[in-house]
Short mmCIF file of C-alpha atoms and ligand atoms in Angstrom, two decimals:
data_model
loop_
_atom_site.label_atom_id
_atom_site.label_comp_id
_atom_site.label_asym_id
_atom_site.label_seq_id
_atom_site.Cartn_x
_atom_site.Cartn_y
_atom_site.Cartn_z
CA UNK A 21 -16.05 -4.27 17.05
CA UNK A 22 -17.24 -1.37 14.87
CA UNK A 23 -14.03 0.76 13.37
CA UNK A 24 -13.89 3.69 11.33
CA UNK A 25 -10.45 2.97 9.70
CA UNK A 26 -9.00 6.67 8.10
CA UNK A 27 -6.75 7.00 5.89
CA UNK A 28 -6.01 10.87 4.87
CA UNK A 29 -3.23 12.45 2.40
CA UNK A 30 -2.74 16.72 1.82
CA UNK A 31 -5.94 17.15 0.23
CA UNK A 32 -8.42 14.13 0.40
CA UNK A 33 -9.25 11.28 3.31
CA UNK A 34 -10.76 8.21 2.50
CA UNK A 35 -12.91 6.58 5.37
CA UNK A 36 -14.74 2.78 5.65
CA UNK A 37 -16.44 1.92 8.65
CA UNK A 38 -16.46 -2.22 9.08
CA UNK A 39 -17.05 -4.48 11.88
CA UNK A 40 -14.03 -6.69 12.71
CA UNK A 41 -15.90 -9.89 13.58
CA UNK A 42 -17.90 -10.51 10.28
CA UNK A 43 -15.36 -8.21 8.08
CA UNK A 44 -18.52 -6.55 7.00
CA UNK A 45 -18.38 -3.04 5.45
CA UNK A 46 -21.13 -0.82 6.73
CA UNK A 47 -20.26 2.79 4.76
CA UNK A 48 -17.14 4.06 3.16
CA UNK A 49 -15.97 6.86 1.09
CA UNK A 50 -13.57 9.52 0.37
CA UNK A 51 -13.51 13.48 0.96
CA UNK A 52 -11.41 14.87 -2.12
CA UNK A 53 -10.06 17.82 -2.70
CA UNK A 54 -10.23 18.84 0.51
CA UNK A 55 -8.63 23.17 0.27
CA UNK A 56 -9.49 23.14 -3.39
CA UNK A 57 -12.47 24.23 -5.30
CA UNK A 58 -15.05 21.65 -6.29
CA UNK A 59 -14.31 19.30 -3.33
CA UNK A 60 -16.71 16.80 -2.49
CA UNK A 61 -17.58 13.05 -0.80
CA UNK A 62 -17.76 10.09 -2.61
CA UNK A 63 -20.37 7.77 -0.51
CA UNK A 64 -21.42 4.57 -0.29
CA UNK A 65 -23.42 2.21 1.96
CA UNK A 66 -23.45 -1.46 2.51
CA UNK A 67 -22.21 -1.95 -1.00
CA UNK A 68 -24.59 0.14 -2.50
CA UNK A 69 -24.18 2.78 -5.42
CA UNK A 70 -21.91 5.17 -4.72
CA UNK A 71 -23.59 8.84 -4.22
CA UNK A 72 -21.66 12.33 -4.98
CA UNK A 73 -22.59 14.84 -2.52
CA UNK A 74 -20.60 18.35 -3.66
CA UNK A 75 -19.72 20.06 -0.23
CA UNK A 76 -17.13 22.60 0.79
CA UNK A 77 -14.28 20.82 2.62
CA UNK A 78 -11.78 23.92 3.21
CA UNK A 79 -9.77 21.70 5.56
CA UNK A 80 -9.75 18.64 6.90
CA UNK A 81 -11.70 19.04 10.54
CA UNK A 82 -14.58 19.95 7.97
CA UNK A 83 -14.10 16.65 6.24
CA UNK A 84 -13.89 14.80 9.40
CA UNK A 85 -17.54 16.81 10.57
CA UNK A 86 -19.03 15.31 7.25
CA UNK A 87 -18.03 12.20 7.92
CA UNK A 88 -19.57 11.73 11.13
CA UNK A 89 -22.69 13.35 9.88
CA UNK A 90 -22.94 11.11 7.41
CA UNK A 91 -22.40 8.02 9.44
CA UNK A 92 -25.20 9.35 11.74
CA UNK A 93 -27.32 9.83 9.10
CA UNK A 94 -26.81 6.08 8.24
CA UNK A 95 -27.77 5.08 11.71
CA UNK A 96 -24.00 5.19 13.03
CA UNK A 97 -23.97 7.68 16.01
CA UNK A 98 -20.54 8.25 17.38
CA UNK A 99 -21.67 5.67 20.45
CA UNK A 100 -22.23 3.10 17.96
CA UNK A 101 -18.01 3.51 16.45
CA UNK A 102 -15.86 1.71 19.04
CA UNK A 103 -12.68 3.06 17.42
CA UNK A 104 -10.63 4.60 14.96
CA UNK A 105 -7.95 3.37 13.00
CA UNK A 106 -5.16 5.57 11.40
CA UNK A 107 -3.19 4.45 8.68
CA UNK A 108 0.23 6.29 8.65
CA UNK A 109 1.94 6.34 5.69
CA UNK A 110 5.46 6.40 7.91
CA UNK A 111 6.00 5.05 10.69
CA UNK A 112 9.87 5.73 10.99
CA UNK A 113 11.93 3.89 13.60
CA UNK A 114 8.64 4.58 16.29
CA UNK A 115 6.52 2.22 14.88
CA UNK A 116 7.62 -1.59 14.66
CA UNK A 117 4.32 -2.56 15.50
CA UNK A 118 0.57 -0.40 15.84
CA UNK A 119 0.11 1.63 18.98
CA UNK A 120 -2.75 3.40 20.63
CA UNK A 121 -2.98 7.04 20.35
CA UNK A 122 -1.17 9.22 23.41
CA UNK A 123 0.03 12.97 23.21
CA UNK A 124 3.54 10.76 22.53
CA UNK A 125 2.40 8.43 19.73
CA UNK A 126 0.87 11.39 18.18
CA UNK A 127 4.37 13.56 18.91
CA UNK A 128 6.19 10.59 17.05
CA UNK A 129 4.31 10.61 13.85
CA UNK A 130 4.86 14.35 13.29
CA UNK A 131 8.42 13.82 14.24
CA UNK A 132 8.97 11.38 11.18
CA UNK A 133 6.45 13.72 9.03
CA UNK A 134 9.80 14.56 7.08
CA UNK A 135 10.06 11.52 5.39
CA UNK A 136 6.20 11.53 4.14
CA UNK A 137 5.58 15.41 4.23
CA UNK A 138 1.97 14.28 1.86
CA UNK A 139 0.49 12.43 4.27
CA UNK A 140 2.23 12.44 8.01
CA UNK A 141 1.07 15.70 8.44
CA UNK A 142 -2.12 15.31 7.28
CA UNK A 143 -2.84 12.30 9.30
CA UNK A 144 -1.28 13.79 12.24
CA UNK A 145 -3.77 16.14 12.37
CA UNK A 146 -7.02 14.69 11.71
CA UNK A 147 -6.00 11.95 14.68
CA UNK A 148 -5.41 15.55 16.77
CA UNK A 149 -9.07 16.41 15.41
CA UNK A 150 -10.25 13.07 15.87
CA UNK A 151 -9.30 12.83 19.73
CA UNK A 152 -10.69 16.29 20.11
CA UNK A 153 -13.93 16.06 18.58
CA UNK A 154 -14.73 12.67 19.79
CA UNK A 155 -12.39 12.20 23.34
CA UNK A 156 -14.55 8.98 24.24
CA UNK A 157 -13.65 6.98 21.15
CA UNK A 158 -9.84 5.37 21.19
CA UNK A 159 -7.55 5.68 18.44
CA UNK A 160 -5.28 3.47 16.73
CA UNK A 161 -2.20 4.26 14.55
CA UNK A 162 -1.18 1.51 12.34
CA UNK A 163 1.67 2.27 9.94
CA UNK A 164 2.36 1.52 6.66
CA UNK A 165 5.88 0.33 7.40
CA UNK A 166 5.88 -1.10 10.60
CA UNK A 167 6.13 -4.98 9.09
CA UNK A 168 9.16 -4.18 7.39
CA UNK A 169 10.67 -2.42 10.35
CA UNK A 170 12.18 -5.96 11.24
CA UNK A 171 14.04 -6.98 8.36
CA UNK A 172 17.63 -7.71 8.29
CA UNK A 173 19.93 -4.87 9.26
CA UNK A 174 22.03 -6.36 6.20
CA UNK A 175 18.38 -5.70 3.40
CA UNK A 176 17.97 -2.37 5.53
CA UNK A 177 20.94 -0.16 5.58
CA UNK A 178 21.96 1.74 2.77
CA UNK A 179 25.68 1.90 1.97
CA UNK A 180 26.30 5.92 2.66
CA UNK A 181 28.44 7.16 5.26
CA UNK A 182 27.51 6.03 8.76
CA UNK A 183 27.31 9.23 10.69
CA UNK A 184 24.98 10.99 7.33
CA UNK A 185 22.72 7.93 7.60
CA UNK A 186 22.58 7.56 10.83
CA UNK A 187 21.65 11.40 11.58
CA UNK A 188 19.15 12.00 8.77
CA UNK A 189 17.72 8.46 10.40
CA UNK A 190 18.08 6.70 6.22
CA UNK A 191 17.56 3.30 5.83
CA UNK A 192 14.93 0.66 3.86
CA UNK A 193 11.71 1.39 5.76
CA UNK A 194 9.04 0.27 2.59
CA UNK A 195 5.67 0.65 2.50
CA UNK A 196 2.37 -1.45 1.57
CA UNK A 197 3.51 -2.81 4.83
CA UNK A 198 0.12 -3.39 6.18
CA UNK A 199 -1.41 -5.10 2.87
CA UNK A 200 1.93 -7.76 2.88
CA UNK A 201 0.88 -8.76 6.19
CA UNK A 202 -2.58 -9.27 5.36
CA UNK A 203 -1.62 -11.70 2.32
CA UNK A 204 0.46 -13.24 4.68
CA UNK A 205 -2.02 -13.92 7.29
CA UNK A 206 -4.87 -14.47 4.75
CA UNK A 207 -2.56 -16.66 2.89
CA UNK A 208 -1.57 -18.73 5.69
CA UNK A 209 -5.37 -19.57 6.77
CA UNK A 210 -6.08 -20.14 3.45
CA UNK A 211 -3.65 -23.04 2.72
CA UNK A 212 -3.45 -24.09 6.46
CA UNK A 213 -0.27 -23.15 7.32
CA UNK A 214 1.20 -24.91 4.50
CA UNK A 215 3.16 -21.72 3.36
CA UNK A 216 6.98 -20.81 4.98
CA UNK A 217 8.68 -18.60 2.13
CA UNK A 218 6.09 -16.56 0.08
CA UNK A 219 6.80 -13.48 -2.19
CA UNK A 220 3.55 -11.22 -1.50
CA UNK A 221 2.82 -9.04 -5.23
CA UNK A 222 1.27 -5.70 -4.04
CA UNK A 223 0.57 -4.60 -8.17
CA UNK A 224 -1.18 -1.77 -7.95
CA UNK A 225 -0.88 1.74 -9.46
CA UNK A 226 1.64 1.86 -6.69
CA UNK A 227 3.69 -1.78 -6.48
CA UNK A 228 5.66 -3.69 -4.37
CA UNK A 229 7.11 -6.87 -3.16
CA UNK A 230 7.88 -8.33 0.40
CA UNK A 231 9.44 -11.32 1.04
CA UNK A 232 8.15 -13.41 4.31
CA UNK A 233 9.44 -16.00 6.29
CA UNK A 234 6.81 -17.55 8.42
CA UNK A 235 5.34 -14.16 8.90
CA UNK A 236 8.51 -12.57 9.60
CA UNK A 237 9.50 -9.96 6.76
CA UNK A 238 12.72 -10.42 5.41
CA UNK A 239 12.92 -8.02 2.43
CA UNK A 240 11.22 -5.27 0.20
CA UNK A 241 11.14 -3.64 -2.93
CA UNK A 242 10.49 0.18 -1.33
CA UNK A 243 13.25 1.73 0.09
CA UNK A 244 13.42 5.20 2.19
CA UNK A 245 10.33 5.84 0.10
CA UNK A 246 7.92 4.14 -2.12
CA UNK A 247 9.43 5.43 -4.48
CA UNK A 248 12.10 2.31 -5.06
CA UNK A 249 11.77 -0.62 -6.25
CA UNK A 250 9.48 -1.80 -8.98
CA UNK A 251 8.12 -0.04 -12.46
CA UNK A 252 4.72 1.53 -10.88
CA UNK A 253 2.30 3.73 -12.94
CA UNK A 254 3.43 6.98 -12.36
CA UNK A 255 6.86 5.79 -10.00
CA UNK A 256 9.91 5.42 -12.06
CA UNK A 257 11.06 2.88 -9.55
CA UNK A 258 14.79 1.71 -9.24
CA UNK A 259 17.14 4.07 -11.61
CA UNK A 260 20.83 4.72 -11.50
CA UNK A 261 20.38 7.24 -8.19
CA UNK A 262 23.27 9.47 -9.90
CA UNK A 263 20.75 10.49 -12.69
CA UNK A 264 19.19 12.73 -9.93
CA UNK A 265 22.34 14.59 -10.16
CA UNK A 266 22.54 14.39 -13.56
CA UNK A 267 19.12 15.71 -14.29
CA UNK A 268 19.91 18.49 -11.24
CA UNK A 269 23.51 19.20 -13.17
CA UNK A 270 23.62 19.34 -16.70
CA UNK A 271 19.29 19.19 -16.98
CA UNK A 272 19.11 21.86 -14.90
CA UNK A 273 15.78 20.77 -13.27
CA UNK A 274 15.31 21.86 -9.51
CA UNK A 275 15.26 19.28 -6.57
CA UNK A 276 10.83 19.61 -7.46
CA UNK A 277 11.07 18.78 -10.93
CA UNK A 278 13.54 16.07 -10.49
CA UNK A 279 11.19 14.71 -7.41
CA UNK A 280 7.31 15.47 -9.44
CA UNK A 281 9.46 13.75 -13.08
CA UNK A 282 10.46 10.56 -10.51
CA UNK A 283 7.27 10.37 -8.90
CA UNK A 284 4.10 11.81 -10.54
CA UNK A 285 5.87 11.87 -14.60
CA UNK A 286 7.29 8.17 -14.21
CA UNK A 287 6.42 4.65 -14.48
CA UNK A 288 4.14 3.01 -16.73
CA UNK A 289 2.78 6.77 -17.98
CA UNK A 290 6.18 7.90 -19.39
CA UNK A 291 7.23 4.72 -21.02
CA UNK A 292 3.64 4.33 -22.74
CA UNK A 293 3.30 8.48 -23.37
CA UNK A 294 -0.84 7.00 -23.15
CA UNK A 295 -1.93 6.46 -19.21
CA UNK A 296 -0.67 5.15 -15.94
CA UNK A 297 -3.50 2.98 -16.23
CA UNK A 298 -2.16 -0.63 -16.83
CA UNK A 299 -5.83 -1.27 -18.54
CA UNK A 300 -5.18 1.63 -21.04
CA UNK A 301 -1.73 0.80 -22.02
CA UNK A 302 -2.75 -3.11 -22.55
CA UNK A 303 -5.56 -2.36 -24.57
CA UNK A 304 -2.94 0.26 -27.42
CA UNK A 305 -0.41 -2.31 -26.67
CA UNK A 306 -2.65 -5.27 -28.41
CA UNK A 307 -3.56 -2.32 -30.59
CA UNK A 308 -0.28 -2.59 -31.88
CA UNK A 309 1.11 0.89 -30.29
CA UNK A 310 4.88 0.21 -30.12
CA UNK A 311 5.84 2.20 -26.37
CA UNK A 312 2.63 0.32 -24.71
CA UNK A 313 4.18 -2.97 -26.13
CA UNK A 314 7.67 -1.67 -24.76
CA UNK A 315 6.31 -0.76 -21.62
CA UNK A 316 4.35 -4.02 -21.12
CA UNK A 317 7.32 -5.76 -21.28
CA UNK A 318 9.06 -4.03 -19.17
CA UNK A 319 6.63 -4.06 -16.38
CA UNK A 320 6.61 -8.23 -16.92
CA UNK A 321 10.44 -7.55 -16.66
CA UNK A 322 11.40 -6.30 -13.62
CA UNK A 323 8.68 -7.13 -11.57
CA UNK A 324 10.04 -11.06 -12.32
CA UNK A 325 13.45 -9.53 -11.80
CA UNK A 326 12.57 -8.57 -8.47
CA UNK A 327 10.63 -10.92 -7.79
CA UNK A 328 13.71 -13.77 -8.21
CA UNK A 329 15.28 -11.01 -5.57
CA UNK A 330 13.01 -11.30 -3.16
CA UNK A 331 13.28 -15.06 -3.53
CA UNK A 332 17.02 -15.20 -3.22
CA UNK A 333 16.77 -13.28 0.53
CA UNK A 334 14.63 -16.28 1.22
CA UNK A 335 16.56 -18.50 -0.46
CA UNK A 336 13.87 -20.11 -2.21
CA UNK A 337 10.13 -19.55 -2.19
CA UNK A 338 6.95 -22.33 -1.68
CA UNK A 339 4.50 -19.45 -2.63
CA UNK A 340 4.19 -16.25 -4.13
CA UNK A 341 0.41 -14.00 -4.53
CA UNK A 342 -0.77 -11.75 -6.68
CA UNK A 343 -2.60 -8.56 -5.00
CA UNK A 344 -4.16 -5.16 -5.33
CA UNK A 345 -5.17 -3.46 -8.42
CA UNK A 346 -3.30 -5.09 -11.14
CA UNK A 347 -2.36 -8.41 -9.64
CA UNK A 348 -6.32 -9.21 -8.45
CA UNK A 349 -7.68 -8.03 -11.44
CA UNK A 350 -5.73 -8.53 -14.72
CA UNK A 351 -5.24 -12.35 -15.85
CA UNK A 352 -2.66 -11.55 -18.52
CA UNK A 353 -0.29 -8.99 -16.47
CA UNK A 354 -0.52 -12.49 -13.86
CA UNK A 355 0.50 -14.60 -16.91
CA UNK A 356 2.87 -11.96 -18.21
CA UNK A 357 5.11 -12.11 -15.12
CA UNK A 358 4.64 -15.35 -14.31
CA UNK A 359 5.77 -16.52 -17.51
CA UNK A 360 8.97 -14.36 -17.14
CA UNK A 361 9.57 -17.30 -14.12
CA UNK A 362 9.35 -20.47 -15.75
CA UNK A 363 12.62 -21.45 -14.93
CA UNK A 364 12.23 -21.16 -11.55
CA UNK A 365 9.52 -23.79 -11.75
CA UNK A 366 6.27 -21.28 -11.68
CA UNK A 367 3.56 -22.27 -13.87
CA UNK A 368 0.08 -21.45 -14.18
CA UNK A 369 -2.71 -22.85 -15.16
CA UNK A 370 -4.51 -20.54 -17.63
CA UNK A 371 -8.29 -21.51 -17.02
CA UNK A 372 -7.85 -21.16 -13.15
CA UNK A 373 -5.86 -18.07 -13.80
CA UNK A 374 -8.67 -16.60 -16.31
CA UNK A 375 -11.49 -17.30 -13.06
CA UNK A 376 -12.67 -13.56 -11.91
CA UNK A 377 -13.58 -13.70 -8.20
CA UNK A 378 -13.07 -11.70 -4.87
CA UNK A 379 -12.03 -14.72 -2.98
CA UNK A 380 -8.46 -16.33 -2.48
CA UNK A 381 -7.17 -19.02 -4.96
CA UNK A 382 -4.24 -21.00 -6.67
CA UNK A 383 -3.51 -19.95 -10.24
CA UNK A 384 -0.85 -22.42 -10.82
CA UNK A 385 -0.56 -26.38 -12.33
CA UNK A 386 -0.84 -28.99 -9.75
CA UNK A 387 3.15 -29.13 -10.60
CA UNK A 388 4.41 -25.78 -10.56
CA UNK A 389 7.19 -25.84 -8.01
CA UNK A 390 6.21 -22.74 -6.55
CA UNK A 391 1.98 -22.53 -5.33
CA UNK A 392 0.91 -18.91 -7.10
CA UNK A 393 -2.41 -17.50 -5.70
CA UNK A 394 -4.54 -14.68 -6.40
CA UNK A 395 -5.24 -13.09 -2.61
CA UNK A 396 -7.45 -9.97 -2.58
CA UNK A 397 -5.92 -7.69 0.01
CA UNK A 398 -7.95 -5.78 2.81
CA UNK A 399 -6.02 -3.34 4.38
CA UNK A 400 -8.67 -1.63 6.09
CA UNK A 401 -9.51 -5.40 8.33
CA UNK A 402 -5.90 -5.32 8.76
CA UNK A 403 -5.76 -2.19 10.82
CA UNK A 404 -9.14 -2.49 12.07
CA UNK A 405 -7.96 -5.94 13.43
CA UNK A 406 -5.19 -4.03 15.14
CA UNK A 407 -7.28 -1.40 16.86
CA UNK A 408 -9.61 -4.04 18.38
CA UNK A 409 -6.82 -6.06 19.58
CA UNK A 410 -4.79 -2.95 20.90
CA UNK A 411 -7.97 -1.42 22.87
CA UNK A 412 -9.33 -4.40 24.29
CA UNK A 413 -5.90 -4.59 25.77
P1 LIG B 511 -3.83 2.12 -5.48
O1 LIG B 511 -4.58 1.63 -4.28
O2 LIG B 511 -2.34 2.00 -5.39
O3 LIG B 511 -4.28 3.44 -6.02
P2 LIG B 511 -5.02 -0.13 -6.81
O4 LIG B 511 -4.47 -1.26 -6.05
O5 LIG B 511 -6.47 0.19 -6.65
O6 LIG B 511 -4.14 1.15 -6.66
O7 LIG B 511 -4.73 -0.41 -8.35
C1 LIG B 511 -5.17 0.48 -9.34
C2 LIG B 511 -4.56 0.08 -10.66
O8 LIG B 511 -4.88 -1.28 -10.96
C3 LIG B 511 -5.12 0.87 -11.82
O9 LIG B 511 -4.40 2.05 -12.04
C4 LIG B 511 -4.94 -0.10 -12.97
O10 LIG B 511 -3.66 0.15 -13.53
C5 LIG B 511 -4.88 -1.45 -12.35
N1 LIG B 511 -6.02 -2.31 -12.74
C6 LIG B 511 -7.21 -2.44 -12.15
N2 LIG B 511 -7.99 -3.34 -12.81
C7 LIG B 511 -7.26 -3.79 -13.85
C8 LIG B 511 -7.48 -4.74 -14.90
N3 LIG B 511 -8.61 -5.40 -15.02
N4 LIG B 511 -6.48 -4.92 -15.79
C9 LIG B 511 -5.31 -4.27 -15.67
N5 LIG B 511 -5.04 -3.38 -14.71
C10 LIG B 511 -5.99 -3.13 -13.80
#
């Protein structure tokens, strides 16, 4: 089945148009700046070289319009796209698993909108454009935290007063969601089915950690938002929650600066004071520049830390993978964190580890006690895979 899988935040929307049988991807892109000055799409076809086509985009139906006139131009007439995938960045307590678009469906993701203002909205209303535009296509949402939705009411709930929590709907919901069960699935065909507790590694500029139980998630490093959990490059991550009130109190920073410090002034960026690109901050680090080093080892730090977390709500793990940005790419951040786990038996071998390729494989010694892979994630198959199963139901 052809899908267009979209994936849209406040001012940008990033498209790929793939065929769910062979995994092959026909076009994709990404409309930025969408309501700003300067805003253009980023194009590309068949794995060709990426073309910059400067357009007005003043909101996102206009994006949408470009889209599909660029797909046409490509030889993809709307008849030839059998369906659209949404990703929604939160899915609340509506979404435990993908679901086809209805006035309801759509209702729900606006509902939960509060707890991802960025990018419910915006999603929300290009699947509104979407079903408007095009009314013979179907539409898919798949969210972002719909395999976590599951876990253990006991990893989940968050130790506030019942009646707060409970009204203002807080709890664990995570994110990356749809990437963890790809590794999973991927993972699972890969070593034929000889995998039952795996820690899945999403490292990328944003980062987390799921840990999965014969498919089931169990655990997670994001929390209400993906804001929790691990070092990420412009996240803080997991801090003592009352230095929000701190900062609020005695820094007198408003509930904005506190949230754009935590989220956008954070991570990897603040501790180096040089990029929130892990590539950057490794290259001054081996340059000898003291707050890369600092932050390098930090990142190896409680990424292991967490990672032994996420193994203890398994109690154990057989497997753990390495995916997205950081862990599919960078050899030494693999052998930085791994080597933070040597006591739990991990160990890698170096020349496997130091192979560059866009296909799964095992990183670690024929007797490391725990199998470590490297697992390129595809998140667009992974909903495009659910819209084909949910409309040929
Ligand atoms: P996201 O989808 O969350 O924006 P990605 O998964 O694409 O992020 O990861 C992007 C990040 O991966 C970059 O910011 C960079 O830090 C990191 N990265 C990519 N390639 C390498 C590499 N070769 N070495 C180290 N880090 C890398």
């Amino acid at each position: 089945m052809n899908v267009l899988v979209i994936n849209a935040g406040s001012s940008s929307l990033k498209y790929q148009l793939l065929d769910t049988k062979s995994g092959n991807v026909y076009a994709k892109g990404n409309c930025e700046r969408i309501g700003i000055d300067g805003s253009f799409v980023g194009h590309e076809e068949n794995g060709g070289e990426k073309q910059k086509l400067e357009v007005a985009l003043p909101d996102h139906k206009t994006a949408i319009k470009h889209v599909f006139e660029i797909l046409g131009q490509a030889g993809f007439d709307t008849d030839k796209i059998e369906g659209i995938g949404h990703r929604v960045v939160q899915g609340g307590w509506y979404f435990p698993e993908s679901k086809v678009v209805t006035d309801e469906t759509l209702g729900w993701v606006r509902e939960v909108a509060p707890l991802a203002p960025l990018h419910n909205y915006a999603e929300a209303d290009v699947i509104e454009i979407c079903r408007e535009m095009f009314p013979s296509i179907g539409n898919v949402i798949v969210a972002d935290t719909s395999f976590h939705y599951g876990i253990p009411e006991k990893a989940h709930r968050y130790a506030l007063p019942r009646d707060v929590v409970d009204k203002l709907h807080i709890r664990k919901y995570g994110a990356h969601g749809t990437s963890h069960r790809y590794v999973w699935r991927k993972t699972n065909e890969f070593l034929k089915g000889d995998v039952h507790k795996l820690v899945s590694c999403h490292l990328g500029s944003g980062a987390s950690l799921s840990a999965i139980q014969d498919g089931k998630d169990m655990d997670t490093t994001m929390g209400l938002t993906p804001l929790d959990g691990l070092i990420m490059g412009t996240r803080c991550g997991t801090i003592d929650p009352a230095t929000v009130c701190y900062l609020q109190r005695e820094g007198g920073y408003s509930v904005d600066e506190v949230d754009t410090m935590m989220n956008k002034q954070g991570g990897m960026l603040a501790l180096s004071g040089v990029s929130s690109d892990t590539r950057d901050i490794e290259e001054a680090a081996n340059n000898g520049d003291e707050n890369c080093q600092l932050a390098m080892e930090m990142f190896y730090y409680r990424t292991s830390q967490l990672i032994a977390e996420m193994a203890q709500s398994l109690h154990g793990f057989d497997t753990m993978v390495f995916t997205a940005g950081i862990g599919e790419n960078s050899s030494s951040m693999r052998l930085g964190v791994a080597k933070e786990l040597e006591w739990l038996g991990v160990k890698i071998d170096e020349e496997k580890n130091s192979v560059r390729s866009g296909e799964p494989r095992v990183i670690s010694t024929d007797d490391s006690a725990v199998k470590v892979l490297v697992v390129p994630t595809n998140e667009e198959l992974m909903i495009a895979l659910d819209v084909e199963e949910l409309l040929d139901k």
